[in-house]
Short mmCIF file of C-alpha atoms in Angstrom, two decimals:
data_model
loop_
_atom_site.label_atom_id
_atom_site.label_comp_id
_atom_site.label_asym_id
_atom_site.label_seq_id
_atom_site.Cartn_x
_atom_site.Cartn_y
_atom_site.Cartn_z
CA UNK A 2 -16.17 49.62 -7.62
CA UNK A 3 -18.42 47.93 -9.80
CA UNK A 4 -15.40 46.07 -11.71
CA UNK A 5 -14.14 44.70 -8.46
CA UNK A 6 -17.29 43.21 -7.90
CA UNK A 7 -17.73 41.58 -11.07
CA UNK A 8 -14.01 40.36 -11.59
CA UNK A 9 -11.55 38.71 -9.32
CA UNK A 10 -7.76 39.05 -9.45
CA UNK A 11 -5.19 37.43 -11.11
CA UNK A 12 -3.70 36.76 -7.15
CA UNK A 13 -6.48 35.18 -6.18
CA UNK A 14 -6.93 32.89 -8.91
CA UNK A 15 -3.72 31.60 -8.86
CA UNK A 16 -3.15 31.00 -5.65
CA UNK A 17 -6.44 28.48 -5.82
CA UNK A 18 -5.13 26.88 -9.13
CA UNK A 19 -2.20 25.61 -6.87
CA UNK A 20 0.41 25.10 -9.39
CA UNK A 21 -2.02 22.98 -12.07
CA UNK A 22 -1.63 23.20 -15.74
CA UNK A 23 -3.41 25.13 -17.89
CA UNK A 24 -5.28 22.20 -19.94
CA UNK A 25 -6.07 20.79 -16.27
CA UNK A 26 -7.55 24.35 -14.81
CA UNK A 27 -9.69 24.56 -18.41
CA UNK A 28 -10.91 21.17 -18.09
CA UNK A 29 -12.00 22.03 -13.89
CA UNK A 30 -13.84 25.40 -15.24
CA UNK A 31 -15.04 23.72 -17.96
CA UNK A 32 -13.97 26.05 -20.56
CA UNK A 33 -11.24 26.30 -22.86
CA UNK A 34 -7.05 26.37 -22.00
CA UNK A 35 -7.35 30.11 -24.57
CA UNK A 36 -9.16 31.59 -21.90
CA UNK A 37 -7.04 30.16 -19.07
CA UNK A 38 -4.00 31.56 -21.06
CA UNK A 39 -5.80 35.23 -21.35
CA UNK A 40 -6.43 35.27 -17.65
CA UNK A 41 -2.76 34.66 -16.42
CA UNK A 42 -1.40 37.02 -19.48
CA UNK A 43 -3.37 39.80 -18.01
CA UNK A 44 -5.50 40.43 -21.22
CA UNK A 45 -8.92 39.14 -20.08
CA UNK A 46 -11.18 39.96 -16.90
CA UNK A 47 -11.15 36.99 -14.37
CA UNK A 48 -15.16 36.78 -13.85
CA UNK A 49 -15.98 36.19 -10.54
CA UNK A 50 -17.89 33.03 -10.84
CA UNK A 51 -14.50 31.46 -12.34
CA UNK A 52 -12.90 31.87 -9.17
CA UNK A 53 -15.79 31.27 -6.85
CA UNK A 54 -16.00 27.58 -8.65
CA UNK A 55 -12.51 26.63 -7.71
CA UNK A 56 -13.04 28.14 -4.36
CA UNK A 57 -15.62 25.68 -4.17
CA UNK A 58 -13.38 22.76 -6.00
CA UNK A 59 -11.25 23.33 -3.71
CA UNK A 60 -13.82 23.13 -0.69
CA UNK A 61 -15.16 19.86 -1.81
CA UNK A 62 -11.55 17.98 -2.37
CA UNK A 63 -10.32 19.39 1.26
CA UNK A 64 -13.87 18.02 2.51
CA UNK A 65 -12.93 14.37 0.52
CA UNK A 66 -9.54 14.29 1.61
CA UNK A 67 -11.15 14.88 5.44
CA UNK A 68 -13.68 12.17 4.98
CA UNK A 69 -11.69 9.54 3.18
CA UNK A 70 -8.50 7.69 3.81
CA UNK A 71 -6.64 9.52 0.14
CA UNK A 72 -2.84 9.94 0.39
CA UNK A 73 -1.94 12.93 1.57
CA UNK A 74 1.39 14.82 1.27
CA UNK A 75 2.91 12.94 4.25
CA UNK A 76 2.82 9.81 3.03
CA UNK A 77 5.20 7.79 0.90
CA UNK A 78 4.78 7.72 -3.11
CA UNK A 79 2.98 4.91 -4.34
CA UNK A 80 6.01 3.78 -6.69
CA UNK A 81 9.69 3.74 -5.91
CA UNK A 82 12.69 4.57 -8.37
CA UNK A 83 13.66 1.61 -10.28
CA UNK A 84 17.14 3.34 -11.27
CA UNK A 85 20.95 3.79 -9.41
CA UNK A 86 21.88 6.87 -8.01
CA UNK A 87 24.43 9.23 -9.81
CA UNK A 88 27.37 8.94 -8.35
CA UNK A 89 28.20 12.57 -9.29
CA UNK A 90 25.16 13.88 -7.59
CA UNK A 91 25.08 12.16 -4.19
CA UNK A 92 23.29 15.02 -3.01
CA UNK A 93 20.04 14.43 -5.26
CA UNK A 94 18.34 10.45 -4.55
CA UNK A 95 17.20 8.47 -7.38
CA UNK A 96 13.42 9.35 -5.75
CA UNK A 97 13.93 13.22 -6.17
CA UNK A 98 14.92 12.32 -9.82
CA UNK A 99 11.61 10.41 -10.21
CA UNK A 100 9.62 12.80 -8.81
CA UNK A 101 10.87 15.59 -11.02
CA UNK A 102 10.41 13.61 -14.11
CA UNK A 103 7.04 12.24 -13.28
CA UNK A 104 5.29 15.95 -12.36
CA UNK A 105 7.54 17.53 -15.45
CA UNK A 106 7.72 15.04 -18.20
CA UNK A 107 5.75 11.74 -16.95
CA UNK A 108 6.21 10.68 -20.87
CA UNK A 109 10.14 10.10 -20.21
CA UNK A 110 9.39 7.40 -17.53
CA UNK A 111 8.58 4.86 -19.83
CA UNK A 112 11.85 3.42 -20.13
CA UNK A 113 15.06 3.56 -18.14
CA UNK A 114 17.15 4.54 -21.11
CA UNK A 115 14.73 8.14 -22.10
CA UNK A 116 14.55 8.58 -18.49
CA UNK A 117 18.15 8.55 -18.29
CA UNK A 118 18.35 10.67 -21.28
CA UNK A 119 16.18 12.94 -20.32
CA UNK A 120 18.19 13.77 -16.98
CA UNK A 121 21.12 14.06 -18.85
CA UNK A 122 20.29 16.32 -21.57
CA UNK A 123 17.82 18.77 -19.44
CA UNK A 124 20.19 18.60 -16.68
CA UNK A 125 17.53 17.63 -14.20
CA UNK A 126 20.11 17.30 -11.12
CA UNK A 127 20.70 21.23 -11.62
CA UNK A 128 17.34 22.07 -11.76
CA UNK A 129 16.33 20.08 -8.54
CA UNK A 130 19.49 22.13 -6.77
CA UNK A 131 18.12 25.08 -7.69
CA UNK A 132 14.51 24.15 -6.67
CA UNK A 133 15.84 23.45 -3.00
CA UNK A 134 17.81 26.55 -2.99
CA UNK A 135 14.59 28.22 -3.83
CA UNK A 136 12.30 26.45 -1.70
CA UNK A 137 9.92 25.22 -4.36
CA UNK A 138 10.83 21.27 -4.41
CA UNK A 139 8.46 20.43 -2.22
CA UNK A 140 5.56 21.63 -4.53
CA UNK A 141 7.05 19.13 -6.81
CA UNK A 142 7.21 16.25 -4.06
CA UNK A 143 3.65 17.02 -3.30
CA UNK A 144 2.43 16.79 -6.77
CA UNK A 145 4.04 13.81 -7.65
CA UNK A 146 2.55 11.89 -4.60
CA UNK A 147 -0.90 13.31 -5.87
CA UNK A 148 0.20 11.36 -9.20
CA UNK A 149 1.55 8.13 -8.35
CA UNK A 150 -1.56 7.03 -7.37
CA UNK A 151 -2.55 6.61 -11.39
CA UNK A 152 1.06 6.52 -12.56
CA UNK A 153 0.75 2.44 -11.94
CA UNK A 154 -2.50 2.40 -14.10
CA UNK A 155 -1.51 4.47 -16.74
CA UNK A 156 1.76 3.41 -18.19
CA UNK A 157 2.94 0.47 -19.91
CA UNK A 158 0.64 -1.10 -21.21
CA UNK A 159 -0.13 -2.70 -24.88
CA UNK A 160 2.33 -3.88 -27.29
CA UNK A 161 4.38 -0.21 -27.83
CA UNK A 162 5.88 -1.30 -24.24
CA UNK A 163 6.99 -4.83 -25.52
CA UNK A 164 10.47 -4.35 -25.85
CA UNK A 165 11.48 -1.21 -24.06
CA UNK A 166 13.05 -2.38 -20.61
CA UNK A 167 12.12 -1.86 -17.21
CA UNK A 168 10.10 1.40 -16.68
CA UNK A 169 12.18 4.23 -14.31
CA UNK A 170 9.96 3.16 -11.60
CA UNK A 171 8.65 -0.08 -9.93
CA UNK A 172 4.88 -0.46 -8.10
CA UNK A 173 5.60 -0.72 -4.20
CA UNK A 174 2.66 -2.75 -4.44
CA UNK A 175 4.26 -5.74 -6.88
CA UNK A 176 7.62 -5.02 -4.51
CA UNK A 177 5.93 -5.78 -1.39
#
């Protein structure tokens, strides 16, 4: 009874991690992404405090969202695909593509050419099927909305970028 009190369970912590990383729920508790890893693995005690803090994260960004005008899941991405739809996969838009990319390898948007390689050799359109079948896509769709709001600040810039090519995505901003 005692242990209850002073732990909380692996459920319960997950559930209010909400799909983040493990470097991103170490750097919210402050602590480092070993311990993260031993609390989903099963072989450390969650301490209650842990999960009482991201209870309370999570308190404080529903109160933001509330009180300020942030985009929430509903609204459209702040960047748009910059790339032509496979004509193989009709059935998966150019946006879906970006979205994938950007929550699971953000790196690969750089260019059009290793974005294009990328869906090609990790067969991205499969995966997205399969996400849809499964009903999870639409974690993804969320989370890259949450990220396009940096995405347009964070990428290409400095000389590495010079002479790469369009990114895989354009700034609805600069298209307006």
């Amino acid at each position: 009874m005692f242990a209850e009190q002073r732990h909380g369970g692996l459920h319960e912590f997950l559930e209010l991690t909400g799909g983040l990383s493990i470097a991103e729920v170490a750097r919210k508790l402050r602590c480092c992404s070993r311990t993260i890893r031993n609390y989903v693995a099963g072989r450390s005690p969650i301490p209650w405090h842990r999960i009482e803090l991201l209870r309370l994260l999570a308190l404080d960004a529903r109160a933001a969202s509330e009180n300020h005008s942030v985009p929430t899941s509903s609204d459209d991405p702040a960047v748009v695909a910059n790339i032509d739809p496979d004509p193989a996969a009709p059935d998966v838009p150019p946006a879906e593509l970006l979205a994938w990319v950007g929550v699971h390898a953000p790196h690969f948007l750089s260019s059009r050419r290793s974005f294009a390689l990328y869906v090609r050799g990790w067969n991205v359109v499969d995966k997205i099927r399969r996400a849809k079948r499964e009903g999870t896509f639409a974690a993804v769709l969320a989370r890259w909305r949450e990220q396009t709001v940096e995405l347009p600040r964070m990428w290409r810039s400095g000389r590495m970028f010079a002479g790469i090519g369009p990114p895989a995505y354009v700034d609805k901003k600069t298209t307006s």
